[in-house]
PDB file of C-alpha atoms in Angstrom:
ATOM      1  CA  UNK Z   8      19.761   8.353  16.916  1.00 42.00           C
ATOM      2  CA  UNK Z   9      18.810   6.811  20.025  1.00 47.00           C
ATOM      3  CA  UNK Z  10      19.647   4.331  22.293  1.00 42.00           C
ATOM      4  CA  UNK Z  11      16.926   1.978  22.818  1.00 39.00           C
ATOM      5  CA  UNK Z  12      14.639   5.241  22.894  1.00 40.00           C
ATOM      6  CA  UNK Z  13      13.206   3.933  26.489  1.00 38.00           C
ATOM      7  CA  UNK Z  14      16.551   5.002  28.040  1.00 36.00           C
ATOM      8  CA  UNK Z  15      16.649   8.409  26.743  1.00 41.00           C
ATOM      9  CA  UNK Z  16      13.083   8.622  27.699  1.00 38.00           C
ATOM     10  CA  UNK Z  17      13.766   8.286  31.187  1.00 34.00           C
ATOM     11  CA  UNK Z  18      15.286  11.574  31.858  1.00 31.00           C
ATOM     12  CA  UNK Z  19      13.542  13.198  29.460  1.00 33.00           C
ATOM     13  CA  UNK Z  20       9.970  11.374  29.623  1.00 30.00           C
ATOM     14  CA  UNK Z  21       8.363  13.517  32.445  1.00 26.00           C
ATOM     15  CA  UNK Z  22       9.127  16.738  30.625  1.00 27.00           C
ATOM     16  CA  UNK Z  23       8.023  15.165  27.121  1.00 34.00           C
ATOM     17  CA  UNK Z  24       4.710  13.710  28.948  1.00 31.00           C
ATOM     18  CA  UNK Z  25       4.348  17.528  30.076  1.00 28.00           C
ATOM     19  CA  UNK Z  26       4.479  18.941  26.828  1.00 32.00           C
ATOM     20  CA  UNK Z  27       2.437  16.069  25.443  1.00 32.00           C
ATOM     21  CA  UNK Z  28       5.106  14.474  23.177  1.00 33.00           C
ATOM     22  CA  UNK Z  29       7.352  11.466  24.078  1.00 32.00           C
ATOM     23  CA  UNK Z  30      10.406  10.368  22.334  1.00 33.00           C
ATOM     24  CA  UNK Z  31      11.423   7.279  21.523  1.00 34.00           C
ATOM     25  CA  UNK Z  32      13.864   5.419  23.353  1.00 34.00           C
ATOM     26  CA  UNK Z  33      17.480   5.500  22.520  1.00 35.00           C
ATOM     27  CA  UNK Z  34      20.801   5.623  24.018  1.00 32.00           C
ATOM     28  CA  UNK Z  35      21.734   9.329  23.620  1.00 32.00           C
ATOM     29  CA  UNK Z  36      19.400  10.811  21.760  1.00 31.00           C
ATOM     30  CA  UNK Z  37      16.926   8.336  20.075  1.00 36.00           C
ATOM     31  CA  UNK Z  38      17.837   6.375  17.705  1.00 35.00           C
ATOM     32  CA  UNK Z  39      16.878   6.338  14.118  1.00 34.00           C
ATOM     33  CA  UNK Z  40      17.502   9.490  12.508  1.00 33.00           C
ATOM     34  CA  UNK Z  41      14.326  11.883  13.588  1.00 37.00           C
ATOM     35  CA  UNK Z  42      13.051  10.592  10.796  1.00 44.00           C
ATOM     36  CA  UNK Z  43      13.397  12.570  10.287  1.00 52.00           C
ATOM     37  CA  UNK Z  44      16.344  14.587  10.971  1.00 60.00           C
ATOM     38  CA  UNK Z  45      16.554  15.570   7.606  1.00 64.00           C
ATOM     39  CA  UNK Z  46      12.942  14.266   6.257  1.00 83.00           C
ATOM     40  CA  UNK Z  47      10.484  15.590   4.758  1.00 91.00           C
ATOM     41  CA  UNK Z  48       6.350  15.405   5.216  1.00 94.00           C
ATOM     42  CA  UNK Z  49       4.657  12.325   3.637  1.00 95.00           C
ATOM     43  CA  UNK Z  50       1.049  11.858   3.209  1.00 97.00           C
ATOM     44  CA  UNK Z  51      -0.204   8.204   4.986  1.00 97.00           C
ATOM     45  CA  UNK Z  52      -1.501   6.823   1.519  1.00 96.00           C
ATOM     46  CA  UNK Z  53       2.176   6.726   0.721  1.00 96.00           C
ATOM     47  CA  UNK Z  54       3.277   4.347   3.623  1.00 96.00           C
ATOM     48  CA  UNK Z  55      -0.287   2.901   4.885  1.00 97.00           C
ATOM     49  CA  UNK Z  56       1.347   0.384   7.114  1.00 97.00           C
ATOM     50  CA  UNK Z  57       2.537   2.962   9.662  1.00 97.00           C
ATOM     51  CA  UNK Z  58       1.219   3.292  12.771  1.00 98.00           C
ATOM     52  CA  UNK Z  59       1.567   5.346  15.948  1.00 97.00           C
ATOM     53  CA  UNK Z  60       1.247   4.042  19.553  1.00 98.00           C
ATOM     54  CA  UNK Z  61      -0.999   6.105  21.736  1.00 97.00           C
ATOM     55  CA  UNK Z  62      -1.846   6.265  24.935  1.00 97.00           C
ATOM     56  CA  UNK Z  63      -3.377   9.745  26.207  1.00 96.00           C
ATOM     57  CA  UNK Z  64      -3.553   8.782  29.582  1.00 96.00           C
ATOM     58  CA  UNK Z  65       0.328   8.419  29.759  1.00 95.00           C
ATOM     59  CA  UNK Z  66       1.469  11.102  26.877  1.00 94.00           C
ATOM     60  CA  UNK Z  67      -1.715  13.585  27.115  1.00 94.00           C
ATOM     61  CA  UNK Z  68      -3.462  14.681  23.914  1.00 92.00           C
ATOM     62  CA  UNK Z  69      -1.097  17.108  22.594  1.00 90.00           C
ATOM     63  CA  UNK Z  70      -0.251  14.907  20.167  1.00 93.00           C
ATOM     64  CA  UNK Z  71      -3.014  12.021  20.484  1.00 96.00           C
ATOM     65  CA  UNK Z  72      -0.912  10.417  22.991  1.00 96.00           C
ATOM     66  CA  UNK Z  73       1.595   9.439  20.220  1.00 96.00           C
ATOM     67  CA  UNK Z  74       5.078   8.298  21.554  1.00 95.00           C
ATOM     68  CA  UNK Z  75       6.259   5.421  19.363  1.00 96.00           C
ATOM     69  CA  UNK Z  76       5.921   4.049  15.606  1.00 97.00           C
ATOM     70  CA  UNK Z  77       4.793   0.783  14.379  1.00 98.00           C
ATOM     71  CA  UNK Z  78       4.245  -1.262  11.397  1.00 98.00           C
ATOM     72  CA  UNK Z  79       1.492  -3.475  10.415  1.00 97.00           C
ATOM     73  CA  UNK Z  80       2.547  -6.762   9.108  1.00 96.00           C
ATOM     74  CA  UNK Z  81      -1.257  -8.082   8.925  1.00 95.00           C
ATOM     75  CA  UNK Z  82      -4.616  -6.702   9.393  1.00 95.00           C
ATOM     76  CA  UNK Z  83      -4.562  -7.697  13.122  1.00 96.00           C
ATOM     77  CA  UNK Z  84      -0.816  -7.607  13.881  1.00 97.00           C
ATOM     78  CA  UNK Z  85       1.699  -4.827  14.648  1.00 98.00           C
ATOM     79  CA  UNK Z  86       5.397  -4.789  15.224  1.00 98.00           C
ATOM     80  CA  UNK Z  87       6.834  -2.258  16.935  1.00 98.00           C
ATOM     81  CA  UNK Z  88      10.318  -1.861  19.220  1.00 98.00           C
ATOM     82  CA  UNK Z  89      10.501  -3.966  22.822  1.00 98.00           C
ATOM     83  CA  UNK Z  90      11.450  -0.556  24.433  1.00 97.00           C
ATOM     84  CA  UNK Z  91       8.574   1.055  23.394  1.00 97.00           C
ATOM     85  CA  UNK Z  92       6.308  -1.651  25.702  1.00 97.00           C
ATOM     86  CA  UNK Z  93       8.883  -1.111  28.730  1.00 96.00           C
ATOM     87  CA  UNK Z  94       7.016  -0.115  32.146  1.00 95.00           C
ATOM     88  CA  UNK Z  95       9.973   2.602  32.191  1.00 94.00           C
ATOM     89  CA  UNK Z  96       8.089   4.119  29.578  1.00 95.00           C
ATOM     90  CA  UNK Z  97       4.709   3.349  29.972  1.00 96.00           C
ATOM     91  CA  UNK Z  98       4.333   3.584  33.558  1.00 95.00           C
ATOM     92  CA  UNK Z  99       3.029   0.109  33.951  1.00 95.00           C
ATOM     93  CA  UNK Z 100       3.355  -3.690  32.067  1.00 95.00           C
ATOM     94  CA  UNK Z 101       1.423  -2.908  28.639  1.00 95.00           C
ATOM     95  CA  UNK Z 102      -1.303  -5.254  29.533  1.00 93.00           C
ATOM     96  CA  UNK Z 103      -2.199  -2.708  32.272  1.00 94.00           C
ATOM     97  CA  UNK Z 104      -2.407   0.169  30.301  1.00 96.00           C
ATOM     98  CA  UNK Z 105      -5.987   0.938  29.995  1.00 93.00           C
ATOM     99  CA  UNK Z 106      -6.137   3.280  26.647  1.00 96.00           C
ATOM    100  CA  UNK Z 107      -2.914   1.632  24.545  1.00 98.00           C
ATOM    101  CA  UNK Z 108      -3.893   2.191  21.021  1.00 97.00           C
ATOM    102  CA  UNK Z 109      -2.749   1.752  17.652  1.00 98.00           C
ATOM    103  CA  UNK Z 110      -3.294   5.188  15.260  1.00 97.00           C
ATOM    104  CA  UNK Z 111      -3.637   4.128  11.661  1.00 97.00           C
ATOM    105  CA  UNK Z 112      -4.520   5.399   8.634  1.00 96.00           C
ATOM    106  CA  UNK Z 113      -3.760   9.220   9.839  1.00 97.00           C
ATOM    107  CA  UNK Z 114      -1.561  11.298   8.497  1.00 97.00           C
ATOM    108  CA  UNK Z 115      -1.957  14.346  11.159  1.00 97.00           C
ATOM    109  CA  UNK Z 116      -2.261  12.819  14.630  1.00 96.00           C
ATOM    110  CA  UNK Z 117      -4.893  15.582  15.407  1.00 96.00           C
ATOM    111  CA  UNK Z 118      -7.202  14.986  12.695  1.00 96.00           C
ATOM    112  CA  UNK Z 119     -10.017  12.710  12.656  1.00 95.00           C
ATOM    113  CA  UNK Z 120      -8.684  10.722   9.933  1.00 95.00           C
ATOM    114  CA  UNK Z 121      -8.245   6.813  10.161  1.00 95.00           C
ATOM    115  CA  UNK Z 122      -8.697   4.311  12.873  1.00 95.00           C
ATOM    116  CA  UNK Z 123      -7.836   4.024  16.614  1.00 97.00           C
ATOM    117  CA  UNK Z 124      -7.757   0.496  17.501  1.00 97.00           C
ATOM    118  CA  UNK Z 125      -7.321  -0.549  21.084  1.00 98.00           C
ATOM    119  CA  UNK Z 126      -4.344  -3.155  21.613  1.00 98.00           C
ATOM    120  CA  UNK Z 127      -5.662  -6.687  22.468  1.00 97.00           C
ATOM    121  CA  UNK Z 128      -2.789  -8.166  23.337  1.00 97.00           C
ATOM    122  CA  UNK Z 129       1.216  -7.631  23.584  1.00 97.00           C
ATOM    123  CA  UNK Z 130       3.790 -10.138  23.432  1.00 97.00           C
ATOM    124  CA  UNK Z 131       7.264  -8.280  24.028  1.00 97.00           C
ATOM    125  CA  UNK Z 132      10.400 -10.852  23.022  1.00 97.00           C
ATOM    126  CA  UNK Z 133      11.767 -12.246  26.082  1.00 96.00           C
ATOM    127  CA  UNK Z 134      15.170 -12.200  24.689  1.00 96.00           C
ATOM    128  CA  UNK Z 135      15.475  -8.580  24.662  1.00 97.00           C
ATOM    129  CA  UNK Z 136      18.848  -7.315  25.907  1.00 96.00           C
ATOM    130  CA  UNK Z 137      18.594  -4.162  27.629  1.00 94.00           C
ATOM    131  CA  UNK Z 138      22.317  -3.922  27.553  1.00 94.00           C
ATOM    132  CA  UNK Z 139      23.134  -4.124  23.907  1.00 96.00           C
ATOM    133  CA  UNK Z 140      19.768  -3.681  22.644  1.00 96.00           C
ATOM    134  CA  UNK Z 141      19.484  -7.151  20.577  1.00 97.00           C
ATOM    135  CA  UNK Z 142      16.242  -8.266  20.093  1.00 97.00           C
ATOM    136  CA  UNK Z 143      14.468  -5.099  20.248  1.00 98.00           C
ATOM    137  CA  UNK Z 144      11.020  -6.091  18.852  1.00 98.00           C
ATOM    138  CA  UNK Z 145       7.322  -6.863  20.002  1.00 98.00           C
ATOM    139  CA  UNK Z 146       4.242  -8.044  18.445  1.00 98.00           C
ATOM    140  CA  UNK Z 147       0.879  -6.080  19.228  1.00 98.00           C
ATOM    141  CA  UNK Z 148      -2.122  -8.103  18.356  1.00 97.00           C
ATOM    142  CA  UNK Z 149      -5.062  -5.409  17.820  1.00 97.00           C
ATOM    143  CA  UNK Z 150      -8.794  -5.914  18.942  1.00 97.00           C
ATOM    144  CA  UNK Z 151     -10.096  -5.097  15.229  1.00 96.00           C
ATOM    145  CA  UNK Z 152      -8.586  -5.274  11.886  1.00 96.00           C
ATOM    146  CA  UNK Z 153      -6.788  -2.633   9.985  1.00 94.00           C
ATOM    147  CA  UNK Z 154      -7.924  -1.955   6.135  1.00 83.00           C
ATOM    148  CA  UNK Z 155      -6.653  -4.714   3.688  1.00 77.00           C
ATOM    149  CA  UNK Z 156      -4.535  -2.254   2.244  1.00 81.00           C
ATOM    150  CA  UNK Z 157      -2.698  -1.040   5.381  1.00 87.00           C
ATOM    151  CA  UNK Z 158       0.057  -4.427   5.490  1.00 94.00           C
ATOM    152  CA  UNK Z 159       3.475  -4.399   4.429  1.00 96.00           C
ATOM    153  CA  UNK Z 160       5.926  -7.341   3.218  1.00 95.00           C
ATOM    154  CA  UNK Z 161       8.415  -8.409   5.459  1.00 97.00           C
ATOM    155  CA  UNK Z 162      11.764  -8.640   3.782  1.00 97.00           C
ATOM    156  CA  UNK Z 163      13.154 -12.565   4.389  1.00 94.00           C
ATOM    157  CA  UNK Z 164      17.179 -13.305   4.978  1.00 95.00           C
ATOM    158  CA  UNK Z 165      18.980 -12.895   1.697  1.00 95.00           C
ATOM    159  CA  UNK Z 166      16.586 -10.408   0.523  1.00 97.00           C
ATOM    160  CA  UNK Z 167      18.489  -7.876  -1.540  1.00 98.00           C
ATOM    161  CA  UNK Z 168      16.827  -5.336   0.039  1.00 98.00           C
ATOM    162  CA  UNK Z 169      19.461  -5.605   3.140  1.00 98.00           C
ATOM    163  CA  UNK Z 170      22.542  -5.318   0.912  1.00 98.00           C
ATOM    164  CA  UNK Z 171      24.689  -2.076   1.298  1.00 98.00           C
ATOM    165  CA  UNK Z 172      24.163   0.669  -0.609  1.00 97.00           C
ATOM    166  CA  UNK Z 173      20.300  -0.035  -1.184  1.00 98.00           C
ATOM    167  CA  UNK Z 174      18.218   3.160  -1.099  1.00 97.00           C
ATOM    168  CA  UNK Z 175      15.436   2.914   2.355  1.00 97.00           C
ATOM    169  CA  UNK Z 176      13.031   4.996   3.455  1.00 96.00           C
ATOM    170  CA  UNK Z 177      12.414   5.645   7.391  1.00 96.00           C
ATOM    171  CA  UNK Z 178       9.078   6.952   8.476  1.00 96.00           C
ATOM    172  CA  UNK Z 179       7.635   8.469  11.864  1.00 94.00           C
ATOM    173  CA  UNK Z 180       6.004  11.393  13.694  1.00 94.00           C
ATOM    174  CA  UNK Z 181       9.115  11.864  16.178  1.00 89.00           C
ATOM    175  CA  UNK Z 182      11.390  14.748  16.582  1.00 83.00           C
ATOM    176  CA  UNK Z 183      11.848  16.232  13.060  1.00 77.00           C
ATOM    177  CA  UNK Z 184      15.494  18.200  13.899  1.00 73.00           C
ATOM    178  CA  UNK Z 185      16.801  16.505  16.972  1.00 71.00           C
ATOM    179  CA  UNK Z 186      15.965  19.278  19.377  1.00 75.00           C
ATOM    180  CA  UNK Z 187      12.728  18.740  20.670  1.00 78.00           C
ATOM    181  CA  UNK Z 188      10.790  19.463  17.708  1.00 76.00           C
ATOM    182  CA  UNK Z 189       7.868  16.511  17.346  1.00 84.00           C
ATOM    183  CA  UNK Z 190       6.196  16.311  14.368  1.00 78.00           C
ATOM    184  CA  UNK Z 191       2.226  16.331  14.505  1.00 90.00           C
ATOM    185  CA  UNK Z 192       2.111  14.841  11.094  1.00 93.00           C
ATOM    186  CA  UNK Z 193       3.959  12.211   9.265  1.00 95.00           C
ATOM    187  CA  UNK Z 194       7.541  12.447   8.232  1.00 94.00           C
ATOM    188  CA  UNK Z 195      10.093  10.534   6.029  1.00 94.00           C
ATOM    189  CA  UNK Z 196      13.405  10.842   5.352  1.00 92.00           C
ATOM    190  CA  UNK Z 197      15.794   8.999   2.730  1.00 94.00           C
ATOM    191  CA  UNK Z 198      18.402   6.901   4.078  1.00 95.00           C
ATOM    192  CA  UNK Z 199      20.866   3.741   2.587  1.00 96.00           C
ATOM    193  CA  UNK Z 200      21.682   0.693   3.858  1.00 98.00           C
ATOM    194  CA  UNK Z 201      25.127   0.865   5.304  1.00 97.00           C
ATOM    195  CA  UNK Z 202      27.627  -2.256   5.477  1.00 97.00           C
ATOM    196  CA  UNK Z 203      27.547  -3.561   9.304  1.00 98.00           C
ATOM    197  CA  UNK Z 204      31.240  -3.041   9.475  1.00 97.00           C
ATOM    198  CA  UNK Z 205      30.636   0.860   9.874  1.00 96.00           C
ATOM    199  CA  UNK Z 206      27.891   0.422  12.945  1.00 96.00           C
ATOM    200  CA  UNK Z 207      30.540  -2.079  14.327  1.00 97.00           C
ATOM    201  CA  UNK Z 208      33.146   0.694  14.396  1.00 96.00           C
ATOM    202  CA  UNK Z 209      30.478   2.862  15.723  1.00 94.00           C
ATOM    203  CA  UNK Z 210      28.946   1.090  18.290  1.00 96.00           C
ATOM    204  CA  UNK Z 211      31.562  -1.800  19.518  1.00 96.00           C
ATOM    205  CA  UNK Z 212      30.101  -1.602  23.327  1.00 94.00           C
ATOM    206  CA  UNK Z 213      29.533   0.776  25.536  1.00 88.00           C
ATOM    207  CA  UNK Z 214      26.534   2.911  27.035  1.00 88.00           C
ATOM    208  CA  UNK Z 215      24.649   3.198  23.792  1.00 88.00           C
ATOM    209  CA  UNK Z 216      24.871  -0.547  23.143  1.00 94.00           C
ATOM    210  CA  UNK Z 217      26.560  -2.982  20.837  1.00 97.00           C
ATOM    211  CA  UNK Z 218      26.073  -3.619  17.294  1.00 98.00           C
ATOM    212  CA  UNK Z 219      25.160  -7.133  16.382  1.00 97.00           C
ATOM    213  CA  UNK Z 220      24.987  -7.916  12.833  1.00 96.00           C
ATOM    214  CA  UNK Z 221      22.727 -10.848  13.116  1.00 95.00           C
ATOM    215  CA  UNK Z 222      20.322  -8.894  14.863  1.00 97.00           C
ATOM    216  CA  UNK Z 223      20.598  -5.232  13.812  1.00 98.00           C
ATOM    217  CA  UNK Z 224      20.740  -3.315  10.505  1.00 98.00           C
ATOM    218  CA  UNK Z 225      22.970  -0.446   9.971  1.00 97.00           C
ATOM    219  CA  UNK Z 226      21.228   2.484   7.926  1.00 96.00           C
ATOM    220  CA  UNK Z 227      21.880   6.396   7.584  1.00 94.00           C
ATOM    221  CA  UNK Z 228      24.083   8.236   5.865  1.00 89.00           C
ATOM    222  CA  UNK Z 229      27.877   7.969   6.734  1.00 81.00           C
ATOM    223  CA  UNK Z 230      28.573  11.782   6.345  1.00 85.00           C
ATOM    224  CA  UNK Z 231      25.448  12.196   8.643  1.00 81.00           C
ATOM    225  CA  UNK Z 232      21.717  13.727   7.722  1.00 82.00           C
ATOM    226  CA  UNK Z 233      18.547  11.782   7.407  1.00 86.00           C
ATOM    227  CA  UNK Z 234      17.746   9.606  10.207  1.00 88.00           C
ATOM    228  CA  UNK Z 235      15.501   8.645  13.129  1.00 89.00           C
ATOM    229  CA  UNK Z 236      14.985  10.507  16.177  1.00 89.00           C
ATOM    230  CA  UNK Z 237      13.219  10.424  19.471  1.00 88.00           C
ATOM    231  CA  UNK Z 238       9.417   9.203  19.020  1.00 91.00           C
ATOM    232  CA  UNK Z 239      10.252   7.259  15.988  1.00 94.00           C
ATOM    233  CA  UNK Z 240      11.022   4.252  17.887  1.00 95.00           C
ATOM    234  CA  UNK Z 241       9.451   0.888  16.480  1.00 97.00           C
ATOM    235  CA  UNK Z 242       8.530   2.572  13.186  1.00 97.00           C
ATOM    236  CA  UNK Z 243       9.372   1.153   9.711  1.00 97.00           C
ATOM    237  CA  UNK Z 244      12.701   1.262   7.127  1.00 98.00           C
ATOM    238  CA  UNK Z 245      11.722   0.344   4.103  1.00 98.00           C
ATOM    239  CA  UNK Z 246      13.937  -0.550   1.052  1.00 98.00           C
ATOM    240  CA  UNK Z 247      12.604  -2.009  -2.358  1.00 98.00           C
ATOM    241  CA  UNK Z 248       9.045  -1.913  -0.980  1.00 96.00           C
ATOM    242  CA  UNK Z 249       9.493  -4.426   1.581  1.00 97.00           C
ATOM    243  CA  UNK Z 250       9.939  -3.622   5.610  1.00 98.00           C
ATOM    244  CA  UNK Z 251      13.772  -4.412   6.488  1.00 98.00           C
ATOM    245  CA  UNK Z 252      14.301  -2.470   9.891  1.00 98.00           C
ATOM    246  CA  UNK Z 253      12.363  -1.246  13.104  1.00 98.00           C
ATOM    247  CA  UNK Z 254      13.858   1.933  14.447  1.00 97.00           C
ATOM    248  CA  UNK Z 255      15.551   0.764  17.504  1.00 97.00           C
ATOM    249  CA  UNK Z 256      18.549   2.756  18.942  1.00 96.00           C
ATOM    250  CA  UNK Z 257      21.842   4.999  18.110  1.00 93.00           C
ATOM    251  CA  UNK Z 258      23.981   7.901  19.126  1.00 90.00           C
ATOM    252  CA  UNK Z 259      22.376  11.356  18.499  1.00 87.00           C
ATOM    253  CA  UNK Z 260      20.021  12.017  15.436  1.00 88.00           C
ATOM    254  CA  UNK Z 261      21.800  12.202  11.968  1.00 87.00           C
ATOM    255  CA  UNK Z 262      25.422  12.660  13.532  1.00 89.00           C
ATOM    256  CA  UNK Z 263      28.102  11.905  11.363  1.00 90.00           C
ATOM    257  CA  UNK Z 264      29.803   8.565  12.167  1.00 91.00           C
ATOM    258  CA  UNK Z 265      26.641   7.576  14.336  1.00 91.00           C
ATOM    259  CA  UNK Z 266      24.253   5.766  11.883  1.00 94.00           C
ATOM    260  CA  UNK Z 267      20.964   4.618  12.887  1.00 95.00           C
ATOM    261  CA  UNK Z 268      20.542   1.130  14.306  1.00 97.00           C
ATOM    262  CA  UNK Z 269      17.339  -1.080  13.363  1.00 98.00           C
ATOM    263  CA  UNK Z 270      15.949  -4.149  14.410  1.00 98.00           C
ATOM    264  CA  UNK Z 271      16.780  -6.805  11.444  1.00 98.00           C
ATOM    265  CA  UNK Z 272      13.179  -7.870  10.092  1.00 98.00           C
ATOM    266  CA  UNK Z 273      14.648 -11.075   8.958  1.00 97.00           C
ATOM    267  CA  UNK Z 274      15.946 -12.005  12.493  1.00 97.00           C
ATOM    268  CA  UNK Z 275      12.403 -11.400  13.708  1.00 97.00           C
ATOM    269  CA  UNK Z 276      10.900 -13.523  10.990  1.00 96.00           C
ATOM    270  CA  UNK Z 277      13.362 -16.250  12.002  1.00 95.00           C
ATOM    271  CA  UNK Z 278      12.842 -15.843  15.691  1.00 95.00           C
ATOM    272  CA  UNK Z 279       8.814 -15.957  15.617  1.00 95.00           C
ATOM    273  CA  UNK Z 280       9.082 -18.815  13.140  1.00 93.00           C
ATOM    274  CA  UNK Z 281       6.731 -16.710  10.459  1.00 90.00           C
ATOM    275  CA  UNK Z 282       9.143 -18.119   7.908  1.00 70.00           C
ATOM    276  CA  UNK Z 283       8.213 -21.647   8.422  1.00 55.00           C
ATOM    277  CA  UNK Z 284       4.377 -20.956   8.525  1.00 48.00           C
ATOM    278  CA  UNK Z 285       4.087 -21.130  12.135  1.00 41.00           C
ATOM    279  CA  UNK Z 286       0.687 -21.771  13.705  1.00 43.00           C
ATOM    280  CA  UNK Z 287       0.214 -20.646  17.451  1.00 44.00           C
ATOM    281  CA  UNK Z 288       0.529 -17.750  19.641  1.00 47.00           C
ATOM    282  CA  UNK Z 289       3.034 -15.637  17.213  1.00 54.00           C
ATOM    283  CA  UNK Z 290       1.238 -16.572  13.827  1.00 58.00           C
ATOM    284  CA  UNK Z 291       0.622 -14.013  11.433  1.00 57.00           C
ATOM    285  CA  UNK Z 292      -3.327 -14.237  10.121  1.00 50.00           C
TER     286      UNK Z 292
END
């Protein structure tokens, strides 16, 4: 996995940019199993809420400027990882990146399928802790709406989808092997929601981060295997048809004893007041 992928990007970012590829931010490799490490190809129609974050100015055109993932939670609102919006990744604050876009409805990044929509506004969680990786989420507002079918339901607190043992799927266009083999087409990996205790043992505190069950979700396979990886940051973890996590961080990709750590979506809903029908700057239309 990755630590917050952004840290991992610092050293490898320059090489990734030269190659036209950008890894997710992560502590060691980037977090969430290469979504695809141990994964398989899927068509965007199987997960239409998947979007790619893109800046060709920053990351080149080899992969349409894709460097992170995101997920549509309304026709004009996308959730992603806070570390994907860092100036250390984008080269400037996100509101100063002229060509920051969301690519939606596209399986192959280099096809003309779907839409490329400019990001109108960004809000990065001010409580994001780069030391522990807690609060790793950001809200992007789009300049024009996505297709109505491109929205996923967010799982609220207490939903059975968060129960350990629940089958889940993580998606992305990131590293598919953990060795820098970035996918051009969307991939997915089957994983399971894991007990918090497993990630608490794996990440008790250190350079990678500190697992906090209230804000994070542990997922993957205890023996290693399917996982997200560099370039998958901010992408969705879906269980029982609902969004439960955002690819955030980890140590390596698909390693035994080092599960992927995801931002817990119920904590995002709580922090933004979406479960209370909030009306205001963070409201979901």
